[in-house]
Amino acid sequence: MKKDMKNNKQRLSIVMVGHVDHGKSTILGRLLSEAGALPKGKLEQIKEYCRTNAREFEYAYLLDALKEEQAQGITIDSARIFFKLEDKEFICIDAPGHVEFIKNMVTGASRADAAFIVIDAKEGIKENSRRHGYLLSFLGVKQVVVLINKMDIIDYSEEQYRNIAENFDSFLSGLGIKPLEYIPVSGRNGDNLVSLSDMTPWYSGPSVKEAFLAFSNYSTRLEYPFRLPVQDVYKFTRLGDNRRIIAGTVETGTLKKGDHVKVFPSGAESTVANIETLYPPGPDEVSAGIATGITLTDSIYVKRGELLAKEEDPPSVAYSFRVSLFWLAPQPLIKEKKYILRLNASREAVYLTDIISVVDSSELSTESNRDYIGQYDISECILSTVKPVAFDLYSSNPYTGRFVIIDQYEISGGGVILETIGSSHIDKHVDMRESAWRKNQISPICRGQRFSQKPQVILFTGKNLEELDRYAKELGKRLFNKGWNSYYLAMDNLLRGIDYDILSSDREEHLLRLGELLRLLYDTGLVVLTVIVDADIYEIELLKKISQPAKLMIIDTDSNLPANMSDFKLERNADISVLDGLLRKKSIIEEYNI
């Protein structure tokens, strides 16, 4: 639901979906005409156009003319029709019915407050009718009315109407959709569009116009727990302004000054100090749909992509989850390939790890042994991320439980999260790797003992690469000169070596390969030193997992990590010898050698 700030009126977005030629445009064109919602003279203009071009007048032409006027260069497939019925304003998105335009339908439906699904009374329920039902379910559109059109072709048969309504109701109930009404209509004759028709005396429900007016103005997003996906964090330092504003749009629920909030997945928590908005300035409360910024009483670790919630209503946090997914791209979704998951404000690497079942949406048949998900397939499957992500199960909050998948910079699929799964993709990989690992006769501990040391990885992280590099080199040289066996693994060496085939911006892949290499070097009994610029808590956790059984010691040199994430805080320009005591305390090197 959008709000016209100038006129302080509410405008509902309605999407009309349905199989091709089931009559969406005719219904809407005739409804607008009979309800008096057309621009003055438009009806006569189109009738004259048809007369002079020897074409029989159809109400669908009227809608096309409105689209062309309002599209203003945008493709007609995504055109929107603005109109007013009584005191309510509407934007009606006429989603194309051809299967090739499913993406356009998704785009339109993603902005909708409510939907009409149009079904041809003679042809009955088609595959696109079901596809559109699935997609409306994915997108969380709860207010749905089904129009059974072309009743005049079947002589206004009540039996046929009830057959279609019962069958489609059974299908939609499986998706969690309960239509508000099933309205028998004839777009061509105008039956039950603006008022009830004498041709269907057995029907006593609302007309289509009444259904439009009955759609709720009340946003159901307010009924769900508070969720704010973090879009960015802005730091102000000029003129004594020390604010650190967390920005985003409230997805669901409400937030007040003084509320205690928690950041997911990190778990950091604080209290709302102030709410920052451009208009109106400084409100005490914000609610769903409002773009806002907030400041907190504590300087906690927050980053883009995280989810703010109240502690009493936390979201789920997981690496792996069971989903219901709809695939749109011509190229199939396959296992072991990396995709990008866009979930709320986060964008994370994601893998298809298991396919439970696939529904062929053209034949609506189910397969359970497929190893790929093809175009327009609907699948129940398992997705896994490299880093933890925060979300809600779709059943508990549809607005934060749905996602899209990006492949090659294109939105290629989307779906909803049904269940969290215990172990992650990385956990399974490490378990499988370690169970298959062919161990030497000499253990890493035995190798280390030759040099009076334990195998260890020392990771320096901070904001300045040159400083990190200097610390790691100096400590490596110091250890070597004292008789221990150490090695400095510089990131630049990896980027020009085993990482030469990946993009420098693919940081997660760099970390995964670094973790594998650290695991190998651990096996040699070395004390390995390496650096990562500005590592966050999730990257540290990822490295710790992937490099198992190697042990990581984290040396923080002015990073953004929480204090409990590092083993030692190294002050700027500190003498590196201060780490000797730490290594002795941790029993990494034996004291008598120092």
XYZ file of C-alpha atoms in Angstrom, residues 26 32 40 61 158-159 192 232 261 405 441 464 519 538 550 553:
16
model
C -11.283 -7.253 -21.152
C -13.306 0.898 -15.725
C -13.355 11.713 -20.477
C -8.283 -2.236 -26.744
C -23.251 -22.924 -11.754
C -21.937 -26.510 -11.803
C -20.919 -9.168 -12.081
C 24.139 0.629 5.359
C 17.274 -4.417 19.751
C 18.879 -16.122 -6.512
C 52.788 -41.631 9.612
C 46.180 -1.287 7.075
C 44.910 -26.820 6.727
C 31.791 -14.183 9.761
C 44.323 -26.094 12.263
C 45.086 -17.320 16.764
